[in-house]
Short mmCIF file of N, CA, C and O in Angstrom, two decimals:
data_model
loop_
_atom_site.label_atom_id
_atom_site.label_comp_id
_atom_site.label_asym_id
_atom_site.label_seq_id
_atom_site.Cartn_x
_atom_site.Cartn_y
_atom_site.Cartn_z
N MET A 165 37.16 250.35 -64.59
CA MET A 165 37.66 248.99 -64.65
C MET A 165 39.07 248.99 -64.08
O MET A 165 39.85 249.90 -64.34
N PHE A 166 39.36 247.95 -63.32
CA PHE A 166 40.64 247.83 -62.64
C PHE A 166 41.09 246.39 -62.83
O PHE A 166 40.26 245.48 -62.71
N GLU A 167 42.35 246.17 -63.14
CA GLU A 167 42.84 244.80 -63.25
C GLU A 167 44.17 244.69 -62.54
O GLU A 167 44.93 245.65 -62.46
N ASN A 168 44.42 243.49 -62.03
CA ASN A 168 45.66 243.25 -61.33
C ASN A 168 45.92 241.75 -61.30
O ASN A 168 45.11 240.96 -61.77
N VAL A 169 47.03 241.37 -60.71
CA VAL A 169 47.42 239.97 -60.62
C VAL A 169 46.55 239.22 -59.61
O VAL A 169 45.95 239.81 -58.72
N GLU A 170 46.50 237.91 -59.77
CA GLU A 170 45.72 237.03 -58.89
C GLU A 170 46.10 237.20 -57.42
O GLU A 170 45.26 237.13 -56.53
N GLY A 171 47.37 237.47 -57.16
CA GLY A 171 47.85 237.61 -55.79
C GLY A 171 47.22 238.76 -55.04
O GLY A 171 47.29 238.81 -53.80
N LEU A 172 46.60 239.70 -55.74
CA LEU A 172 45.92 240.81 -55.07
C LEU A 172 44.87 240.29 -54.09
O LEU A 172 44.67 240.89 -53.03
N LEU A 173 44.24 239.18 -54.42
CA LEU A 173 43.18 238.64 -53.57
C LEU A 173 43.71 238.14 -52.23
O LEU A 173 43.00 238.18 -51.23
N SER A 174 44.95 237.66 -52.21
CA SER A 174 45.50 237.10 -50.98
C SER A 174 46.55 238.00 -50.32
O SER A 174 46.93 237.76 -49.18
N TYR A 175 46.97 239.04 -51.02
CA TYR A 175 47.99 239.93 -50.46
C TYR A 175 47.47 240.55 -49.16
O TYR A 175 46.34 241.05 -49.11
N GLU A 176 48.29 240.51 -48.14
CA GLU A 176 47.92 240.99 -46.80
C GLU A 176 46.59 240.37 -46.35
O GLU A 176 45.73 241.03 -45.80
N LYS A 177 46.43 239.07 -46.67
CA LYS A 177 45.22 238.30 -46.31
C LYS A 177 43.94 238.94 -46.86
O LYS A 177 42.89 238.90 -46.25
N GLY A 178 44.06 239.52 -48.05
CA GLY A 178 42.89 240.11 -48.72
C GLY A 178 42.60 241.54 -48.33
O GLY A 178 41.68 242.16 -48.88
N LYS A 179 43.36 242.09 -47.42
CA LYS A 179 43.10 243.45 -46.93
C LYS A 179 43.21 244.49 -48.05
O LYS A 179 42.35 245.37 -48.16
N THR A 180 44.24 244.39 -48.88
CA THR A 180 44.44 245.37 -49.95
C THR A 180 43.27 245.34 -50.93
O THR A 180 42.76 246.39 -51.34
N TYR A 181 42.84 244.14 -51.30
CA TYR A 181 41.70 244.01 -52.23
C TYR A 181 40.45 244.66 -51.64
O TYR A 181 39.75 245.44 -52.31
N LYS A 182 40.17 244.38 -50.38
CA LYS A 182 38.99 244.96 -49.72
C LYS A 182 39.09 246.47 -49.64
O LYS A 182 38.10 247.19 -49.81
N GLU A 183 40.30 246.99 -49.39
CA GLU A 183 40.49 248.44 -49.33
C GLU A 183 40.24 249.09 -50.69
O GLU A 183 39.68 250.17 -50.77
N ILE A 184 40.66 248.42 -51.76
CA ILE A 184 40.41 248.96 -53.10
C ILE A 184 38.91 249.07 -53.35
O ILE A 184 38.41 250.10 -53.81
N LEU A 185 38.18 248.00 -53.03
CA LEU A 185 36.72 248.04 -53.20
C LEU A 185 36.10 249.14 -52.36
O LEU A 185 35.20 249.87 -52.81
N GLN A 186 36.56 249.28 -51.13
CA GLN A 186 36.04 250.31 -50.23
C GLN A 186 36.31 251.72 -50.77
O GLN A 186 35.44 252.58 -50.75
N LEU A 187 37.52 251.94 -51.27
CA LEU A 187 37.86 253.25 -51.81
C LEU A 187 37.00 253.61 -53.02
O LEU A 187 36.51 254.74 -53.13
N PHE A 188 36.81 252.65 -53.92
CA PHE A 188 35.93 252.91 -55.07
C PHE A 188 34.51 253.20 -54.60
O PHE A 188 33.84 254.09 -55.12
N SER A 189 34.05 252.48 -53.60
CA SER A 189 32.72 252.69 -53.06
C SER A 189 32.59 254.09 -52.47
O SER A 189 31.59 254.79 -52.70
N GLU A 190 33.59 254.52 -51.73
CA GLU A 190 33.58 255.87 -51.15
C GLU A 190 33.59 256.95 -52.22
O GLU A 190 33.10 258.07 -51.99
N LEU A 191 34.11 256.64 -53.40
CA LEU A 191 34.11 257.59 -54.52
C LEU A 191 32.80 257.58 -55.29
O LEU A 191 32.65 258.30 -56.29
N GLY A 192 31.85 256.73 -54.87
CA GLY A 192 30.54 256.71 -55.50
C GLY A 192 30.32 255.63 -56.53
O GLY A 192 29.49 255.77 -57.42
N TYR A 193 31.02 254.52 -56.38
CA TYR A 193 30.91 253.43 -57.35
C TYR A 193 30.39 252.15 -56.70
O TYR A 193 30.72 251.84 -55.56
N ASN A 194 29.59 251.40 -57.48
CA ASN A 194 29.28 250.01 -57.15
C ASN A 194 30.42 249.19 -57.75
O ASN A 194 30.79 249.42 -58.90
N CYS A 195 30.95 248.25 -56.99
CA CYS A 195 32.12 247.50 -57.46
C CYS A 195 31.91 246.00 -57.31
O CYS A 195 31.30 245.55 -56.35
N LEU A 196 32.47 245.28 -58.25
CA LEU A 196 32.49 243.82 -58.16
C LEU A 196 33.78 243.33 -58.79
O LEU A 196 34.14 243.76 -59.89
N GLY A 197 34.47 242.46 -58.07
CA GLY A 197 35.70 241.89 -58.59
C GLY A 197 35.54 240.41 -58.85
O GLY A 197 34.81 239.72 -58.13
N ARG A 198 36.20 239.94 -59.87
CA ARG A 198 36.22 238.50 -60.19
C ARG A 198 37.61 238.10 -60.66
O ARG A 198 38.33 238.90 -61.25
N LEU A 199 37.93 236.85 -60.41
CA LEU A 199 39.17 236.28 -60.93
C LEU A 199 38.83 235.63 -62.26
O LEU A 199 38.04 234.68 -62.31
N LEU A 200 39.40 236.15 -63.33
CA LEU A 200 39.12 235.63 -64.67
C LEU A 200 40.39 235.02 -65.24
O LEU A 200 41.50 235.46 -64.95
N ASN A 201 40.20 234.00 -66.06
CA ASN A 201 41.32 233.35 -66.73
C ASN A 201 41.18 233.63 -68.23
O ASN A 201 40.15 233.32 -68.83
N ALA A 202 42.21 234.21 -68.81
CA ALA A 202 42.16 234.59 -70.23
C ALA A 202 41.78 233.41 -71.12
O ALA A 202 41.10 233.58 -72.13
N SER A 203 42.19 232.20 -70.74
CA SER A 203 41.90 231.03 -71.58
C SER A 203 40.41 230.72 -71.66
O SER A 203 39.97 230.03 -72.57
N ASP A 204 39.62 231.27 -70.74
CA ASP A 204 38.16 231.07 -70.78
C ASP A 204 37.48 232.00 -71.77
O ASP A 204 36.27 231.93 -71.97
N TYR A 205 38.26 232.88 -72.39
CA TYR A 205 37.72 233.89 -73.31
C TYR A 205 38.40 233.82 -74.68
O TYR A 205 38.61 234.83 -75.34
N ALA A 206 38.74 232.61 -75.10
CA ALA A 206 39.32 232.34 -76.42
C ALA A 206 40.67 233.02 -76.62
O ALA A 206 41.01 233.42 -77.72
N VAL A 207 41.44 233.13 -75.56
CA VAL A 207 42.81 233.65 -75.64
C VAL A 207 43.75 232.47 -75.41
O VAL A 207 43.57 231.73 -74.45
N PRO A 208 44.74 232.28 -76.26
CA PRO A 208 45.62 231.12 -76.12
C PRO A 208 46.68 231.31 -75.03
O PRO A 208 47.88 231.22 -75.27
N GLN A 209 46.21 231.58 -73.84
CA GLN A 209 47.11 231.81 -72.72
C GLN A 209 46.36 231.57 -71.42
O GLN A 209 45.25 232.06 -71.24
N ARG A 210 46.97 230.81 -70.53
CA ARG A 210 46.39 230.61 -69.20
C ARG A 210 46.94 231.73 -68.31
O ARG A 210 48.07 231.66 -67.85
N ARG A 211 46.14 232.74 -68.16
CA ARG A 211 46.57 233.92 -67.41
C ARG A 211 45.41 234.39 -66.54
O ARG A 211 44.40 234.87 -67.06
N LYS A 212 45.56 234.23 -65.25
CA LYS A 212 44.53 234.66 -64.32
C LYS A 212 44.77 236.11 -63.91
O LYS A 212 45.89 236.49 -63.59
N ARG A 213 43.69 236.87 -63.95
CA ARG A 213 43.75 238.28 -63.57
C ARG A 213 42.53 238.63 -62.74
O ARG A 213 41.43 238.14 -62.99
N VAL A 214 42.74 239.49 -61.75
CA VAL A 214 41.63 240.03 -60.98
C VAL A 214 41.09 241.22 -61.78
O VAL A 214 41.84 242.13 -62.13
N ILE A 215 39.82 241.17 -62.09
CA ILE A 215 39.16 242.26 -62.81
C ILE A 215 38.10 242.84 -61.88
O ILE A 215 37.24 242.11 -61.37
N ILE A 216 38.19 244.14 -61.66
CA ILE A 216 37.18 244.84 -60.86
C ILE A 216 36.47 245.81 -61.79
O ILE A 216 37.11 246.64 -62.45
N ILE A 217 35.17 245.66 -61.88
CA ILE A 217 34.36 246.57 -62.68
C ILE A 217 33.55 247.42 -61.72
O ILE A 217 32.92 246.91 -60.78
N CYS A 218 33.57 248.72 -61.95
CA CYS A 218 32.84 249.67 -61.11
C CYS A 218 31.92 250.51 -61.98
O CYS A 218 32.27 250.85 -63.11
N THR A 219 30.77 250.81 -61.46
CA THR A 219 29.84 251.70 -62.14
C THR A 219 29.38 252.77 -61.15
O THR A 219 29.28 252.52 -59.96
N LYS A 220 29.13 253.96 -61.66
CA LYS A 220 28.64 255.04 -60.80
C LYS A 220 27.33 254.61 -60.16
O LYS A 220 26.47 254.03 -60.82
N LYS A 221 27.18 254.90 -58.89
CA LYS A 221 26.00 254.48 -58.15
C LYS A 221 24.71 255.12 -58.67
O LYS A 221 23.64 254.55 -58.51
N ASP A 222 24.82 256.28 -59.33
CA ASP A 222 23.63 256.96 -59.82
C ASP A 222 23.23 256.53 -61.24
O ASP A 222 22.30 257.07 -61.81
N LEU A 223 23.92 255.56 -61.78
CA LEU A 223 23.58 255.04 -63.11
C LEU A 223 22.91 253.68 -62.98
O LEU A 223 23.13 252.95 -62.00
N PRO A 224 22.10 253.29 -63.96
CA PRO A 224 21.37 252.02 -63.85
C PRO A 224 22.20 250.77 -64.17
O PRO A 224 21.67 249.67 -64.15
N TYR A 225 23.47 250.91 -64.42
CA TYR A 225 24.31 249.78 -64.80
C TYR A 225 24.89 249.12 -63.55
O TYR A 225 25.36 249.78 -62.64
N LYS A 226 24.87 247.81 -63.55
CA LYS A 226 25.42 247.03 -62.43
C LYS A 226 26.67 246.30 -62.90
O LYS A 226 26.68 245.71 -63.99
N PRO A 227 27.72 246.32 -62.08
CA PRO A 227 28.96 245.65 -62.49
C PRO A 227 28.77 244.18 -62.86
O PRO A 227 29.39 243.69 -63.81
N GLU A 228 27.91 243.47 -62.15
CA GLU A 228 27.73 242.04 -62.42
C GLU A 228 27.19 241.77 -63.82
O GLU A 228 27.34 240.68 -64.35
N ASN A 229 26.57 242.77 -64.44
CA ASN A 229 26.05 242.60 -65.80
C ASN A 229 27.06 242.96 -66.88
O ASN A 229 26.76 242.82 -68.07
N LEU A 230 28.22 243.44 -66.49
CA LEU A 230 29.20 243.92 -67.47
C LEU A 230 30.37 242.97 -67.70
O LEU A 230 31.19 243.21 -68.58
N PHE A 231 30.45 241.91 -66.93
CA PHE A 231 31.52 240.94 -67.15
C PHE A 231 31.22 240.16 -68.43
O PHE A 231 30.06 239.85 -68.71
N PRO A 232 32.24 239.84 -69.20
CA PRO A 232 32.01 239.10 -70.45
C PRO A 232 31.59 237.65 -70.18
O PRO A 232 31.87 237.09 -69.12
N GLN A 233 30.90 237.08 -71.14
CA GLN A 233 30.51 235.68 -71.07
C GLN A 233 31.71 234.81 -71.44
O GLN A 233 32.43 235.10 -72.38
N GLU A 234 31.92 233.76 -70.68
CA GLU A 234 33.01 232.85 -70.98
C GLU A 234 32.73 232.14 -72.30
O GLU A 234 31.62 231.68 -72.53
N LEU A 235 33.74 232.09 -73.15
CA LEU A 235 33.58 231.47 -74.47
C LEU A 235 34.16 230.07 -74.52
O LEU A 235 33.66 229.22 -75.25
N THR A 236 35.22 229.84 -73.79
CA THR A 236 35.95 228.58 -73.89
C THR A 236 36.25 228.03 -72.50
O THR A 236 37.38 227.65 -72.20
N LYS A 237 35.24 227.98 -71.66
CA LYS A 237 35.41 227.47 -70.29
C LYS A 237 35.78 225.99 -70.30
O LYS A 237 36.63 225.55 -69.56
N ASP A 238 35.14 225.23 -71.17
CA ASP A 238 35.41 223.81 -71.27
C ASP A 238 36.83 223.60 -71.78
O ASP A 238 37.26 224.24 -72.74
N GLU A 239 37.56 222.70 -71.17
CA GLU A 239 38.97 222.46 -71.51
C GLU A 239 39.15 222.13 -73.00
O GLU A 239 40.10 222.58 -73.63
N SER A 240 38.24 221.38 -73.57
CA SER A 240 38.39 220.98 -74.97
C SER A 240 38.15 222.14 -75.94
O SER A 240 38.53 222.05 -77.11
N ALA A 241 37.55 223.22 -75.48
CA ALA A 241 37.27 224.36 -76.35
C ALA A 241 38.37 225.42 -76.29
O ALA A 241 38.37 226.34 -77.10
N LYS A 242 39.30 225.30 -75.39
CA LYS A 242 40.35 226.32 -75.22
C LYS A 242 41.21 226.42 -76.48
O LYS A 242 41.46 225.44 -77.16
N ILE A 243 41.66 227.63 -76.75
CA ILE A 243 42.54 227.88 -77.88
C ILE A 243 43.96 227.51 -77.43
O ILE A 243 44.44 227.99 -76.41
N THR A 244 44.60 226.66 -78.18
CA THR A 244 45.93 226.18 -77.80
C THR A 244 47.01 227.06 -78.41
O THR A 244 46.77 227.82 -79.36
N ALA A 245 48.21 226.93 -77.88
CA ALA A 245 49.35 227.63 -78.46
C ALA A 245 49.55 227.19 -79.90
O ALA A 245 49.89 228.01 -80.77
N PHE A 246 49.33 225.90 -80.18
CA PHE A 246 49.49 225.41 -81.56
C PHE A 246 48.50 226.10 -82.50
O PHE A 246 48.85 226.46 -83.62
N GLN A 247 47.26 226.30 -82.03
CA GLN A 247 46.29 227.00 -82.88
C GLN A 247 46.72 228.44 -83.13
O GLN A 247 46.42 229.00 -84.18
N ALA A 248 47.40 229.03 -82.17
CA ALA A 248 47.82 230.42 -82.31
C ALA A 248 49.06 230.59 -83.18
O ALA A 248 49.15 231.56 -83.93
N ILE A 249 50.00 229.64 -83.10
CA ILE A 249 51.25 229.82 -83.85
C ILE A 249 51.66 228.58 -84.63
O ILE A 249 52.77 228.50 -85.15
N GLY A 250 50.76 227.60 -84.75
CA GLY A 250 51.07 226.37 -85.46
C GLY A 250 51.38 226.58 -86.92
O GLY A 250 52.08 225.77 -87.54
N ASP A 251 50.90 227.68 -87.49
CA ASP A 251 51.20 227.96 -88.89
C ASP A 251 52.66 228.36 -89.09
O ASP A 251 53.14 228.41 -90.22
N LEU A 252 53.38 228.59 -88.00
CA LEU A 252 54.80 228.96 -88.10
C LEU A 252 55.72 227.76 -87.97
O LEU A 252 56.93 227.88 -88.11
N GLU A 253 55.14 226.59 -87.71
CA GLU A 253 55.90 225.39 -87.37
C GLU A 253 56.94 225.00 -88.41
O GLU A 253 58.04 224.57 -88.07
N LYS A 254 56.63 225.11 -89.67
CA LYS A 254 57.51 224.57 -90.71
C LYS A 254 58.26 225.65 -91.48
O LYS A 254 58.67 225.43 -92.61
N ILE A 255 58.44 226.80 -90.86
CA ILE A 255 59.19 227.86 -91.52
C ILE A 255 60.67 227.66 -91.21
O ILE A 255 61.07 227.70 -90.05
N PRO A 256 61.49 227.40 -92.24
CA PRO A 256 62.91 227.21 -91.97
C PRO A 256 63.56 228.52 -91.52
O PRO A 256 63.12 229.60 -91.91
N CYS A 257 64.55 228.39 -90.72
CA CYS A 257 65.27 229.56 -90.20
C CYS A 257 66.45 229.88 -91.12
O CYS A 257 67.61 229.66 -90.78
N ASP A 258 66.15 230.34 -92.30
CA ASP A 258 67.22 230.76 -93.22
C ASP A 258 66.71 231.94 -94.05
O ASP A 258 65.57 232.36 -93.94
N GLU A 259 67.56 232.46 -94.89
CA GLU A 259 67.21 233.65 -95.66
C GLU A 259 66.21 233.36 -96.78
O GLU A 259 65.62 234.28 -97.34
N ASP A 260 66.03 232.10 -97.14
CA ASP A 260 65.14 231.74 -98.23
C ASP A 260 63.78 231.24 -97.73
O ASP A 260 63.08 230.55 -98.45
N PHE A 261 63.42 231.61 -96.53
CA PHE A 261 62.17 231.09 -95.97
C PHE A 261 60.97 231.64 -96.74
O PHE A 261 61.03 232.70 -97.34
N SER A 262 59.92 230.87 -96.70
CA SER A 262 58.65 231.35 -97.24
C SER A 262 57.56 230.86 -96.30
O SER A 262 57.63 229.76 -95.74
N TYR A 263 56.59 231.68 -96.12
CA TYR A 263 55.49 231.36 -95.21
C TYR A 263 54.47 230.48 -95.90
O TYR A 263 53.97 230.82 -96.96
N ASN A 264 54.18 229.33 -95.32
CA ASN A 264 53.18 228.42 -95.85
C ASN A 264 51.94 228.55 -94.98
O ASN A 264 51.97 228.22 -93.80
N SER A 265 50.87 229.01 -95.54
CA SER A 265 49.68 229.29 -94.75
C SER A 265 48.68 228.13 -94.75
O SER A 265 47.51 228.32 -94.46
N GLU A 266 49.13 226.91 -95.03
CA GLU A 266 48.22 225.77 -95.07
C GLU A 266 47.63 225.43 -93.70
O GLU A 266 46.52 224.94 -93.61
N ASN A 267 48.39 225.64 -92.64
CA ASN A 267 47.99 225.18 -91.32
C ASN A 267 47.47 226.31 -90.44
O ASN A 267 47.86 226.43 -89.29
N GLN A 268 46.60 227.15 -90.97
CA GLN A 268 46.09 228.27 -90.20
C GLN A 268 44.79 227.89 -89.50
O GLN A 268 43.84 227.43 -90.13
N SER A 269 44.75 228.13 -88.21
CA SER A 269 43.52 227.91 -87.45
C SER A 269 42.59 229.11 -87.66
O SER A 269 42.99 230.15 -88.17
N ASP A 270 41.33 228.94 -87.26
CA ASP A 270 40.39 230.05 -87.33
C ASP A 270 40.88 231.22 -86.46
O ASP A 270 40.65 232.38 -86.79
N PHE A 271 41.56 230.91 -85.37
CA PHE A 271 42.11 231.95 -84.51
C PHE A 271 43.09 232.82 -85.29
O PHE A 271 43.00 234.05 -85.28
N VAL A 272 44.02 232.20 -86.02
CA VAL A 272 45.01 232.94 -86.81
C VAL A 272 44.32 233.70 -87.93
O VAL A 272 44.64 234.86 -88.19
N LYS A 273 43.38 233.06 -88.59
CA LYS A 273 42.65 233.74 -89.68
C LYS A 273 41.94 234.98 -89.17
O LYS A 273 41.88 236.00 -89.87
N THR A 274 41.43 234.92 -87.94
CA THR A 274 40.77 236.07 -87.36
C THR A 274 41.78 237.19 -87.11
O THR A 274 41.53 238.35 -87.42
N LEU A 275 42.93 236.83 -86.54
CA LEU A 275 43.96 237.84 -86.27
C LEU A 275 44.45 238.51 -87.54
O LEU A 275 44.79 239.69 -87.54
N LYS A 276 44.48 237.76 -88.62
CA LYS A 276 44.95 238.30 -89.90
C LYS A 276 43.85 239.00 -90.68
O LYS A 276 44.08 239.49 -91.78
N GLY A 277 42.64 239.02 -90.14
CA GLY A 277 41.54 239.69 -90.82
C GLY A 277 40.98 238.90 -91.98
O GLY A 277 40.25 239.43 -92.81
N GLN A 278 41.29 237.60 -92.04
CA GLN A 278 40.80 236.76 -93.14
C GLN A 278 39.38 236.27 -92.89
O GLN A 278 38.68 235.94 -93.84
N ILE A 279 39.00 236.18 -91.63
CA ILE A 279 37.60 235.88 -91.30
C ILE A 279 37.16 236.86 -90.22
O ILE A 279 37.99 237.35 -89.43
N ALA A 280 35.89 237.13 -90.17
CA ALA A 280 35.35 238.06 -89.19
C ALA A 280 35.37 237.45 -87.79
O ALA A 280 35.28 236.23 -87.63
N TYR A 281 35.51 238.30 -86.80
CA TYR A 281 35.51 237.85 -85.40
C TYR A 281 34.23 237.09 -85.08
O TYR A 281 34.26 236.09 -84.38
N SER A 282 33.11 237.53 -85.65
CA SER A 282 31.83 236.86 -85.39
C SER A 282 31.86 235.42 -85.92
O SER A 282 31.30 234.52 -85.31
N ILE A 283 32.54 235.19 -87.04
CA ILE A 283 32.67 233.84 -87.59
C ILE A 283 33.52 232.99 -86.65
O ILE A 283 33.21 231.83 -86.38
N PHE A 284 34.61 233.57 -86.14
CA PHE A 284 35.45 232.87 -85.18
C PHE A 284 34.64 232.49 -83.94
O PHE A 284 34.70 231.35 -83.48
N LEU A 285 33.86 233.41 -83.42
CA LEU A 285 33.05 233.12 -82.23
C LEU A 285 32.04 232.01 -82.51
O LEU A 285 31.79 231.16 -81.66
N GLN A 286 31.48 232.01 -83.72
CA GLN A 286 30.56 230.93 -84.08
C GLN A 286 31.26 229.59 -84.09
O GLN A 286 30.71 228.59 -83.64
N SER A 287 32.49 229.54 -84.59
CA SER A 287 33.22 228.27 -84.63
C SER A 287 33.56 227.82 -83.22
O SER A 287 33.51 226.62 -82.92
N VAL A 288 33.92 228.74 -82.34
CA VAL A 288 34.20 228.40 -80.94
C VAL A 288 32.93 227.86 -80.29
O VAL A 288 32.95 226.82 -79.62
N ALA A 289 31.81 228.54 -80.50
CA ALA A 289 30.54 228.11 -79.91
C ALA A 289 30.13 226.74 -80.44
O ALA A 289 29.66 225.89 -79.70
N LYS A 290 30.32 226.52 -81.75
CA LYS A 290 29.95 225.24 -82.36
C LYS A 290 30.78 224.11 -81.76
O LYS A 290 30.28 223.06 -81.42
N ASN A 291 32.08 224.34 -81.60
CA ASN A 291 32.95 223.33 -81.01
C ASN A 291 32.56 223.06 -79.56
O ASN A 291 32.57 221.93 -79.11
N PHE A 292 32.21 224.10 -78.84
CA PHE A 292 31.82 223.95 -77.44
C PHE A 292 30.52 223.16 -77.34
O PHE A 292 30.39 222.25 -76.55
N GLU A 293 29.54 223.50 -78.20
CA GLU A 293 28.26 222.79 -78.19
C GLU A 293 28.45 221.32 -78.55
O GLU A 293 27.83 220.44 -77.97
N ALA A 294 29.32 221.05 -79.50
CA ALA A 294 29.57 219.66 -79.90
C ALA A 294 30.13 218.88 -78.73
O ALA A 294 29.74 217.73 -78.49
N GLU A 295 31.02 219.48 -77.96
CA GLU A 295 31.59 218.81 -76.79
C GLU A 295 30.54 218.60 -75.71
O GLU A 295 30.51 217.57 -75.05
N GLU A 296 29.66 219.58 -75.52
CA GLU A 296 28.62 219.47 -74.49
C GLU A 296 27.65 218.33 -74.80
O GLU A 296 27.10 217.71 -73.90
N ASN A 297 27.43 218.05 -76.07
CA ASN A 297 26.45 217.04 -76.47
C ASN A 297 27.04 215.64 -76.56
O ASN A 297 26.36 214.71 -76.98
N GLN A 298 28.30 215.48 -76.19
CA GLN A 298 28.91 214.16 -76.22
C GLN A 298 28.33 213.30 -75.09
O GLN A 298 28.04 213.80 -74.01
N PRO A 299 28.14 212.00 -75.32
CA PRO A 299 27.62 211.13 -74.25
C PRO A 299 28.64 210.98 -73.13
O PRO A 299 29.83 211.11 -73.34
N GLU A 300 28.13 210.74 -71.95
CA GLU A 300 29.00 210.49 -70.80
C GLU A 300 29.80 209.22 -71.02
O GLU A 300 29.28 208.25 -71.55
N LEU A 301 31.07 209.25 -70.64
CA LEU A 301 31.92 208.08 -70.84
C LEU A 301 31.87 207.12 -69.66
O LEU A 301 32.33 205.99 -69.76
N PHE A 302 31.33 207.53 -68.54
CA PHE A 302 31.24 206.66 -67.37
C PHE A 302 30.01 206.94 -66.57
O PHE A 302 29.28 207.82 -66.78
#
């Protein structure tokens, strides 16, 4: 697996990217690169990265089958910065602060180990399905 910045695809008009794929191929790998956005995978950050997955040519695994499934491709399903750190909103900046955990999203609960990752994924999928089933507005 290889990852780099989005600009790798256009650097030297794509020559560097093609050379990387060629070099991995010459070393005996099947390679496939994709531009992925972290926000499409339930990460509260819009961060595009080039991901290249390579598999040995003598193995039955194909790179195209190893890319993760997008979890939050739909804009309304994306995890927001507020969902990630909104529970910190009302903490006063003084020595007597206390953490109030009333405003914790499922994302935060997952990070804190309060709910299982599988439960978080179910809530993301449920929200996504609910959005998909909404009637067309026009």
